[in-house]
Amino acid sequence: MNAPAFTVAGLGSRHSSDDAIGLWLVDNLTGLPEDVRREQWEDADALNLAHRLLENTGPLLIVDCAEMGLAGGAWRCFTATADANMKLTPHSRSISTHGLGLAEALAIARELGSTTVVNIFAVQPYELALRPPAETTLSEAMQARLPQLLNALQQNIDTLRKCMPEEV
Amino acid sequence: MSKDGNKTYTIQVDHVTRVEGHGSIKISTRDGKVEELKLSIIEAHRFFESFTDGMLPHEIPWIVGRICGICCVGHQLAASKAVESALGLAVSPQSQRLRKLLNESQILQSHLLHVYFLAIPDYVGAPSVLPLIKTHPEVVRRALKLKHLANEFTSVIGGRALHPMSNTLRGWRKLPNLDKLEQIRERLLAALPDLDATVGIVKSLKIPDFERETEYVSLKHPDEYALYDGEVYSSDSGETAPASDYRNITNEFTVPHSTAKWARWHRESYMVGALARVNNNYNQLHPAAQEAAETLGLHTPCYNPYMNNVAQVVEIVHCAHNSLAMLEQVLDDGLVKEDISHTPGPGHGVGAIEVPRGTLFHEFRFDDEGRCCGADAVIPTSQNINNIERDMKAFAPRMVAEMSREEVTLHLEMLLRAYDPCISCSVHMLDVEFVD
């Protein structure tokens, strides 16, 4: 059987400057192999993200902005396994669905049987200022950083694809 | 006799969960009698009307749409209608149809979110939707699927699921893609069995037995189930009034324990929202929605506010079938790029629309240079709060007599949640009149 498609999905909002870095990087990926599928999950809330994870087949790389306590423009790539500090926190009665995020989406999908291997390419923002609709741009510092980030993302895609299972 | 034997107590729920915004409920009893019951709204003012000061007409729908992340479409459309009324701008039948589709997609999104993720947990004894993943995985799967479909429906019509940008004054800046519309039509059609299953789930829920007749207010239209257009109808008077009379309809007033204004019309309070619409316009529901109402035991007039959740399911069925019919019309007719130009100028207009939680009013005034110089918005939850507290006061004596304190707390919270309140939106600037 053929190997499952490898999906690279950008997350974020284009109206919060560097929050859109995942969307920008996925937009600007070039020269991808045929089995790599690009998707933009812009403005996806946690519930829709959980459903996308359930629908997804094959390995997945989510590209997103993340507050990691690092210097602006720094990136990390990791697998969101159950022990990777991405567990669902039991908020009990104290939450509404507005409080759910990527971690909860992953947990919901796993609980419902999703076996998708989720990798995350996370980039530390320089700024997260809201911008008017006409100014959907990254910060200047992040724009300057784009070539290095694209290169790093491309390398991670290559590495992850080499680890992909050959059969489904 | 109180179920737990303690007839003198105070229950204070400072932050009611699974509602949008912050509200608190306090009930004090002495010797089995309710001494005090207050639904307090403690959100800070948000001053959205002030943001519009000096803005040009085309900017207003996009700004005021940000009042709400759930009813963003409704606020955008109500504002579009008000501004178009102020400037005397005509809207083509094509754009009106697209707006109706956009509005119904948002109602689908919002009702599905509320019924599945916020209301159902109460009825199955779960503190939130998250424990349901283990106990009712098929229900959560269906909920996620339907919610995702509704979001994509909004996205295809409006450009994106949250705060869509395609609609503007007079029409569409960027028309929807016909192939994507066809895909949405096919997916909606394929989802109809999931809606039947939704009716089946809600039918199995035990709705609290409580009735209090009130005045039901909604838009009414001679030709269709009124969601996008119509005059304002009262079940008390049996008559309609133009939306431009909204100040004489809502009669907003303040109470000390609420930062949101309250409303009343022909009696001490009134209800807007799904139940009010179904009560007032039942005969115009799609036949499939009428069948769902029959299956769910929703017989009009229905005076049980908890049945608002059931009415939301009826409207989910209506919007799905009605949207399918409208999508077929759009696909048959095709879409053409239209002239949406306009010239800013002076004027004054009011727009009204039905959003998931009820009737929404927007009003704008423009000066000689076409700059906004007056704004007002009256949202459904601020119209409902007075009625919710009166429902609580009417039901509380029975609750106290028959239920434990925990059950009283749960039923009061459920009653508030049944209205699907958007408390954040209900708190806004008091009357604003900009003066240079």
XYZ file of C-alpha atoms in Angstrom:
604
model
C 0.000 0.000 0.000
C 1.056 3.599 -0.515
C 2.337 5.641 2.379
C -0.267 8.040 3.762
C -0.016 11.662 2.677
C 2.006 13.931 4.889
C -0.002 17.035 5.822
C 1.504 20.393 6.704
C -1.143 22.681 8.244
C -0.768 26.331 9.175
C -2.656 27.712 12.165
C -3.202 31.279 13.314
C -4.887 34.570 12.552
C -3.671 37.041 9.955
C -4.962 39.919 12.063
C -2.628 39.469 15.027
C 0.761 40.089 13.391
C 3.120 37.195 14.286
C 0.234 34.900 15.242
C 0.009 34.328 11.472
C 3.541 32.948 11.138
C 2.233 29.405 10.609
C -0.005 30.582 7.760
C 2.815 32.579 6.167
C 5.280 29.715 6.318
C 2.848 27.198 4.812
C 1.859 29.726 2.126
C 5.485 30.133 1.113
C 6.615 26.510 1.120
C 7.863 25.591 -2.351
C 9.180 22.506 -4.048
C 7.301 20.077 -1.866
C 7.104 16.408 -2.884
C 3.774 15.234 -4.308
C 2.794 13.346 -1.190
C 2.981 16.454 0.985
C -0.384 18.147 1.334
C -0.546 21.818 2.369
C -3.542 23.080 4.314
C -4.457 26.356 5.986
C -6.534 25.992 9.125
C -6.896 29.716 9.642
C -9.157 30.791 12.493
C -9.977 27.171 13.345
C -11.390 26.959 16.853
C -10.567 24.013 19.095
C -13.715 22.093 18.179
C -13.098 22.398 14.449
C -9.459 21.571 14.964
C -10.450 18.412 16.844
C -12.690 17.422 13.933
C -9.905 18.082 11.422
C -7.596 15.885 13.474
C -10.218 13.149 13.443
C -10.585 13.438 9.664
C -6.862 13.548 9.010
C -5.094 10.430 7.870
C -1.342 10.113 7.910
C 1.309 12.123 9.708
C 0.630 15.765 10.390
C 2.874 18.759 10.984
C 1.118 21.764 12.496
C 2.944 25.054 11.994
C 1.926 27.588 14.579
C 2.969 30.552 16.653
C 3.647 29.572 20.271
C 4.592 31.306 23.472
C 7.536 29.220 24.638
C 9.512 31.723 26.681
C 12.193 31.860 23.969
C 13.674 34.767 22.038
C 11.471 36.128 19.239
C 11.861 34.140 16.026
C 13.179 31.007 17.763
C 11.570 27.735 16.703
C 11.125 24.256 18.115
C 9.814 21.114 16.431
C 8.369 18.371 18.607
C 5.880 15.551 18.586
C 2.715 16.148 20.572
C 2.686 12.810 22.308
C 0.571 12.218 25.361
C 3.536 12.839 27.645
C 4.661 16.025 25.946
C 3.015 18.425 28.366
C 0.082 18.734 25.980
C -2.412 16.934 28.165
C -5.946 18.136 28.663
C -6.187 19.969 31.942
C -9.354 18.945 33.782
C -11.026 22.354 34.005
C -14.320 20.781 35.090
C -17.068 23.440 35.457
C -14.761 26.398 35.162
C -14.557 26.611 31.392
C -16.609 27.386 28.366
C -15.698 26.161 24.898
C -14.016 29.542 24.368
C -11.313 28.412 26.751
C -10.310 25.422 24.657
C -7.101 25.527 22.635
C -4.777 23.326 20.614
C -3.948 21.102 23.607
C -7.619 20.422 24.254
C -8.289 19.816 20.548
C -5.531 17.197 20.525
C -6.882 15.598 23.679
C -10.475 15.512 22.374
C -9.332 13.946 19.106
C -7.221 11.335 20.915
C -10.066 10.460 23.271
C -12.280 9.941 20.220
C -9.813 7.545 18.683
C -7.579 9.697 16.497
C -4.247 7.972 15.922
C -2.744 10.790 13.878
C 0.869 11.457 14.765
C 0.881 15.199 15.386
C 4.140 17.095 15.088
C 4.319 20.780 15.860
C 6.693 23.321 14.351
C 6.351 26.203 16.794
C 7.723 29.708 16.385
C 8.130 32.241 19.191
C 6.461 35.568 18.198
C 8.118 38.959 18.385
C 4.760 40.700 18.785
C 1.049 39.805 18.800
C -0.533 43.207 18.197
C -3.974 43.340 16.615
C -3.878 44.933 13.197
C -6.533 46.590 11.016
C -7.975 44.371 8.250
C -5.854 46.040 5.566
C -2.578 45.415 7.419
C -2.260 41.669 7.579
C 1.476 41.659 7.994
C 3.997 40.029 10.279
C 6.251 42.182 12.431
C 9.324 43.507 10.611
C 11.576 41.314 12.734
C 9.585 38.199 11.828
C 9.561 39.140 8.136
C 13.348 39.344 8.250
C 13.443 35.934 9.901
C 11.231 34.217 7.281
C 14.038 32.764 5.070
C 15.677 30.963 8.031
C 12.321 29.722 9.321
C 11.292 28.433 5.884
C 14.595 26.618 5.596
C 14.177 25.076 9.063
C 10.612 24.050 8.294
C 11.649 22.451 5.006
C 14.394 20.487 6.763
C 11.965 19.280 9.416
C 9.485 18.161 6.778
C 12.260 16.165 5.086
C 13.310 14.606 8.372
C 9.777 13.731 9.427
C 8.949 12.209 6.039
C 11.927 9.893 6.353
C 10.421 8.616 9.607
C 6.985 8.057 8.073
C 5.590 4.520 8.043
C 5.834 2.963 4.591
C 2.543 1.133 4.853
C -0.769 1.988 6.342
C -40.366 20.300 52.670
C -36.924 21.037 51.341
C -35.301 17.860 50.051
C -32.166 18.318 52.159
C -34.074 19.609 55.180
C -32.225 22.907 55.325
C -34.766 25.629 54.671
C -32.563 28.638 55.415
C -29.590 29.168 53.175
C -27.924 31.376 50.604
C -26.628 30.070 47.287
C -24.366 32.333 45.312
C -23.039 31.259 41.924
C -20.508 33.977 41.157
C -19.555 32.871 37.671
C -22.149 30.860 35.827
C -20.279 28.587 33.425
C -21.080 27.573 29.870
C -22.494 30.989 29.056
C -20.656 33.756 27.236
C -19.628 36.458 29.711
C -19.934 36.836 33.448
C -23.205 36.637 35.307
C -23.953 35.622 38.868
C -27.019 34.220 40.585
C -27.855 34.742 44.255
C -30.770 33.127 46.063
C -31.454 33.481 49.774
C -34.131 31.494 51.593
C -35.481 31.615 55.133
C -37.720 28.909 56.555
C -38.293 27.513 53.096
C -39.338 30.855 51.588
C -37.325 32.647 48.906
C -36.326 36.006 50.367
C -34.109 37.272 47.597
C -33.202 36.188 44.076
C -31.008 38.233 41.784
C -29.432 37.621 38.422
C -26.532 40.067 38.437
C -24.682 41.061 35.311
C -21.222 42.253 36.213
C -19.487 42.723 32.875
C -17.763 46.047 32.275
C -19.094 48.387 29.614
C -17.489 47.936 26.199
C -18.318 51.237 24.480
C -18.729 49.804 20.988
C -21.110 52.574 20.014
C -18.371 55.068 20.837
C -15.952 53.320 18.498
C -18.144 54.263 15.552
C -17.861 58.003 16.234
C -16.617 59.678 13.055
C -16.491 56.506 10.992
C -17.556 56.301 7.382
C -20.616 54.178 6.564
C -18.752 51.235 5.015
C -16.495 50.877 8.063
C -19.311 50.400 10.539
C -20.528 46.845 9.785
C -16.967 45.502 10.107
C -16.298 47.292 13.382
C -19.579 46.485 15.123
C -19.385 42.866 13.952
C -16.595 42.606 16.526
C -19.131 43.060 19.318
C -19.523 39.300 19.312
C -17.453 36.296 18.280
C -20.569 34.146 18.040
C -23.115 36.513 16.473
C -20.582 38.449 14.392
C -22.652 37.810 11.264
C -25.812 39.109 12.912
C -24.176 42.302 14.122
C -22.605 42.852 10.706
C -25.921 42.323 8.911
C -27.984 44.423 11.337
C -25.456 47.235 10.951
C -25.438 46.857 7.146
C -29.233 47.141 7.088
C -29.229 50.173 9.390
C -26.566 52.012 7.385
C -28.266 51.153 4.080
C -31.531 52.463 5.488
C -29.805 55.676 6.581
C -28.287 56.263 3.152
C -31.210 54.923 1.101
C -29.086 52.176 -0.477
C -30.825 49.337 -2.320
C -29.763 45.697 -1.903
C -30.245 43.310 -4.819
C -32.229 40.055 -4.502
C -28.963 38.140 -5.065
C -27.277 39.868 -2.122
C -30.339 39.456 0.083
C -30.305 35.728 -0.624
C -26.600 35.511 0.201
C -27.227 37.427 3.422
C -30.007 35.025 4.387
C -27.669 32.107 3.770
C -24.921 33.781 5.791
C -27.318 34.437 8.670
C -28.689 30.891 8.663
C -25.180 29.451 8.590
C -24.403 31.457 11.719
C -27.607 30.302 13.404
C -26.604 26.716 12.612
C -23.135 27.281 14.091
C -24.412 28.928 17.227
C -27.355 26.615 17.940
C -25.210 23.502 17.384
C -22.561 24.847 19.731
C -25.102 25.699 22.395
C -27.229 22.581 22.219
C -24.405 20.052 22.038
C -21.587 21.673 23.987
C -23.294 23.936 26.500
C -26.794 22.582 27.178
C -26.701 18.793 26.752
C -24.058 18.293 29.497
C -26.608 19.575 32.043
C -29.123 16.958 31.013
C -26.753 14.003 31.187
C -25.175 14.994 34.492
C -21.820 16.072 33.073
C -20.044 19.246 34.208
C -18.964 20.045 30.651
C -18.749 18.451 27.230
C -15.351 16.945 27.996
C -16.534 14.007 30.154
C -19.046 13.190 27.392
C -16.146 12.153 25.195
C -15.792 9.027 27.322
C -19.476 8.347 27.968
C -21.065 9.508 24.694
C -18.284 9.524 22.060
C -20.710 9.184 19.147
C -22.582 12.304 20.290
C -19.392 14.353 20.496
C -18.230 13.067 17.100
C -21.534 14.103 15.545
C -21.380 17.481 17.271
C -17.868 18.153 16.001
C -18.831 17.127 12.476
C -21.936 19.329 12.352
C -20.221 22.315 13.948
C -17.340 22.051 11.494
C -19.771 21.886 8.576
C -21.638 24.970 9.806
C -18.372 26.882 10.195
C -17.312 25.996 6.656
C -20.758 27.006 5.397
C -20.203 30.489 6.863
C -16.692 30.538 5.473
C -17.772 29.699 1.912
C -20.531 32.328 1.903
C -18.772 35.050 3.880
C -15.092 34.493 3.224
C -14.240 33.107 6.640
C -16.008 31.472 9.561
C -15.368 34.170 12.129
C -15.967 37.838 11.319
C -16.567 37.244 7.598
C -15.456 40.044 5.303
C -17.239 39.398 1.987
C -20.485 41.194 2.829
C -20.442 44.969 2.723
C -22.921 47.758 2.080
C -25.229 46.850 -0.837
C -23.748 43.411 -1.414
C -20.748 41.154 -1.792
C -17.179 42.363 -2.316
C -16.084 38.858 -3.310
C -18.724 36.399 -4.464
C -18.755 32.830 -3.149
C -17.221 30.151 -5.333
C -20.001 28.108 -6.990
C -18.073 24.833 -6.779
C -17.609 25.318 -3.049
C -21.293 26.187 -2.699
C -22.143 22.911 -4.424
C -19.847 21.060 -2.007
C -21.572 22.690 0.964
C -24.962 21.762 -0.501
C -23.881 18.134 -0.843
C -22.455 18.050 2.679
C -25.589 19.627 4.144
C -27.695 17.054 2.330
C -25.496 14.253 3.636
C -25.780 15.673 7.174
C -29.585 15.449 7.321
C -29.457 12.012 9.015
C -27.198 13.591 11.649
C -29.909 16.174 12.270
C -32.449 13.372 12.697
C -30.070 11.836 15.232
C -29.799 15.220 16.967
C -33.585 15.323 17.281
C -33.427 11.804 18.706
C -30.854 12.794 21.338
C -32.749 15.885 22.434
C -36.003 13.926 22.561
C -34.408 11.676 25.187
C -33.550 14.610 27.482
C -35.758 15.257 30.490
C -36.742 18.904 30.217
C -37.673 20.483 33.595
C -41.396 20.861 34.096
C -41.926 24.597 34.498
C -44.159 27.067 32.703
C -44.546 30.819 32.927
C -46.381 32.608 30.192
C -44.679 35.757 29.001
C -44.707 38.064 26.003
C -42.912 36.532 23.020
C -41.264 39.014 20.649
C -39.681 38.319 17.275
C -39.585 39.530 13.730
C -42.502 38.487 11.542
C -42.611 38.389 7.767
C -45.651 37.714 5.600
C -43.813 35.352 3.234
C -41.254 33.432 5.274
C -40.019 32.329 8.706
C -38.552 35.661 9.710
C -34.833 35.545 10.358
C -33.355 38.216 8.087
C -36.221 40.627 7.649
C -39.625 41.585 8.952
C -41.459 43.792 11.428
C -41.391 43.313 15.187
C -44.257 41.135 16.425
C -45.623 40.793 19.945
C -47.623 37.759 21.071
C -49.390 40.059 23.547
C -50.718 42.588 21.058
C -50.857 40.265 18.088
C -49.571 43.163 16.031
C -46.324 44.230 14.436
C -44.376 47.458 14.711
C -41.632 48.707 12.390
C -38.072 48.128 13.532
C -37.571 51.890 13.543
C -39.820 51.943 16.641
C -37.364 49.765 18.540
C -36.869 52.252 21.380
C -40.613 52.154 22.083
C -40.462 48.349 21.889
C -37.454 47.686 24.098
C -38.106 50.550 26.575
C -34.681 49.970 28.080
C -34.164 50.746 31.756
C -31.530 50.119 34.381
C -31.528 48.178 37.647
C -28.850 48.458 40.339
C -27.577 44.888 40.084
C -26.958 44.809 36.333
C -24.510 46.618 34.103
C -26.708 45.500 31.192
C -29.921 47.373 30.561
C -33.252 45.571 30.909
C -36.238 45.721 28.567
C -40.036 45.537 28.702
C -42.822 46.135 26.187
C -46.497 45.341 26.832
C -45.946 43.734 30.221
C -43.217 43.588 32.849
C -40.825 41.592 30.660
C -40.603 39.731 27.368
C -38.655 36.906 25.750
C -36.780 36.857 22.445
C -34.935 33.954 20.815
C -35.672 30.570 19.323
C -38.724 29.778 21.454
C -40.243 33.210 20.816
C -39.698 32.783 17.071
C -41.150 29.281 16.996
C -44.128 30.422 19.082
C -44.786 33.415 16.841
C -44.017 31.946 13.428
C -44.568 28.194 13.746
C -46.629 27.913 10.556
C -43.759 29.277 8.474
C -41.209 26.732 9.657
C -40.028 24.227 7.061
C -42.242 21.103 7.194
C -39.254 19.048 8.369
C -38.786 21.480 11.267
C -42.486 21.251 12.135
C -42.124 17.483 12.147
C -39.109 17.810 14.465
C -41.120 20.068 16.776
C -43.887 17.460 16.869
C -41.388 14.686 17.614
C -39.837 16.780 20.378
C -43.185 17.664 21.939
C -42.842 21.359 21.243
C -46.457 22.489 20.909
C -47.107 26.189 20.455
C -47.670 28.319 22.336
C -45.046 26.846 24.620
C -44.488 28.612 27.946
C -41.584 26.525 29.248
C -38.342 28.551 28.889
C -36.231 25.388 29.159
C -37.809 24.412 25.825
C -35.763 27.170 24.190
C -33.069 24.515 23.702
C -35.631 22.324 21.932
C -36.696 25.280 19.799
C -33.053 25.726 18.837
C -33.009 22.154 17.523
C -36.180 22.861 15.553
C -34.447 25.894 14.048
C -31.352 23.830 13.232
C -33.598 21.573 11.134
C -35.343 24.589 9.589
C -32.109 26.377 8.694
C -30.559 23.244 7.184
C -33.556 22.575 4.914
C -34.149 26.228 4.091
C -30.470 26.746 3.305
C -30.512 23.711 1.020
C -33.397 25.242 -0.920
C -31.660 28.626 -1.133
C -28.373 27.029 -2.193
C -30.166 25.242 -5.012
C -31.626 28.565 -6.140
C -28.204 30.221 -6.082
C -26.652 27.329 -8.001
C -29.466 27.428 -10.570
C -29.304 31.195 -11.030
C -25.538 31.638 -10.754
C -23.910 34.714 -9.237
C -23.058 37.966 -10.976
C -20.746 40.736 -9.859
C -22.864 43.721 -8.867
C -22.307 47.437 -8.465
C -21.920 48.076 -4.748
C -20.705 51.649 -4.947
C -22.228 54.318 -2.736
C -21.647 57.901 -1.687
C -21.453 58.723 2.031
C -23.913 61.376 3.186
C -26.247 62.391 5.952
C -28.989 60.108 7.202
C -30.477 58.067 9.966
C -31.478 54.397 9.886
C -32.414 51.366 11.958
C -31.776 47.711 11.122
C -33.247 44.642 12.790
C -32.428 40.989 12.294
C -32.982 37.708 14.118
C -29.719 36.326 15.490
C -29.423 33.036 17.379
C -30.413 34.598 20.722
C -33.219 36.821 19.446
C -33.975 40.130 17.807
C -31.042 42.489 17.337
C -31.444 46.210 16.687
C -28.825 48.622 15.343
C -29.262 52.355 14.765
C -26.846 54.818 13.142
C -26.916 58.522 12.338
C -24.584 60.290 9.868
C -23.698 63.981 9.568
C -23.456 66.040 6.386
C -19.980 64.679 5.684
C -21.204 61.117 5.979
C -19.455 60.547 9.308
C -21.188 58.588 12.041
C -22.526 60.921 14.740
C -24.870 58.628 16.671
C -25.124 54.902 17.352
C -27.097 52.437 19.403
C -27.344 48.654 19.596
C -29.885 46.649 21.578
C -28.927 43.001 21.707
C -31.126 39.994 22.498
C -29.622 39.052 25.854
C -30.228 42.501 27.325
C -33.872 42.093 26.247
C -34.034 38.660 27.905
C -32.329 39.272 31.257
C -35.410 40.797 32.885
C -37.476 37.795 31.758
C -34.860 35.293 32.934
C -34.823 36.743 36.441
C -38.638 36.670 36.527
C -38.601 33.023 35.419
C -36.142 32.274 38.211
C -38.314 34.058 40.770
C -41.379 32.158 39.564
C -39.697 28.729 39.648
C -37.522 29.194 42.740
C -40.198 28.586 45.423
C -40.976 25.201 43.874
C -37.290 24.427 43.490
C -36.635 25.251 47.148
C -39.583 23.137 48.274
C -38.791 20.101 46.150
C -35.041 20.079 45.504
C -31.736 19.858 47.315
C -29.489 22.900 47.301
C -27.337 21.307 44.621
C -30.383 20.693 42.456
C -31.606 24.261 42.998
C -28.206 25.552 41.886
C -28.203 23.295 38.830
C -31.743 24.213 37.792
C -31.105 27.954 38.154
C -27.971 27.643 36.038
C -29.826 25.502 33.504
C -32.575 28.102 33.293
C -30.051 30.822 32.548
C -28.240 28.614 30.031
C -31.541 27.681 28.349
C -31.699 31.276 27.081
C -28.203 30.850 25.589
C -27.217 34.257 26.951
C -24.365 36.290 25.547
C -23.714 38.396 28.595
C -20.624 40.141 27.251
C -22.660 41.570 24.396
C -25.492 42.637 26.672
C -23.280 45.174 28.400
C -22.528 48.146 26.281
C -22.497 51.887 26.330
C -25.657 53.566 27.514
C -27.386 55.928 25.093
C -24.841 57.719 22.981
C -25.365 60.874 21.004
C -22.144 62.323 19.620
C -21.910 66.112 19.743
C -19.154 67.972 17.923
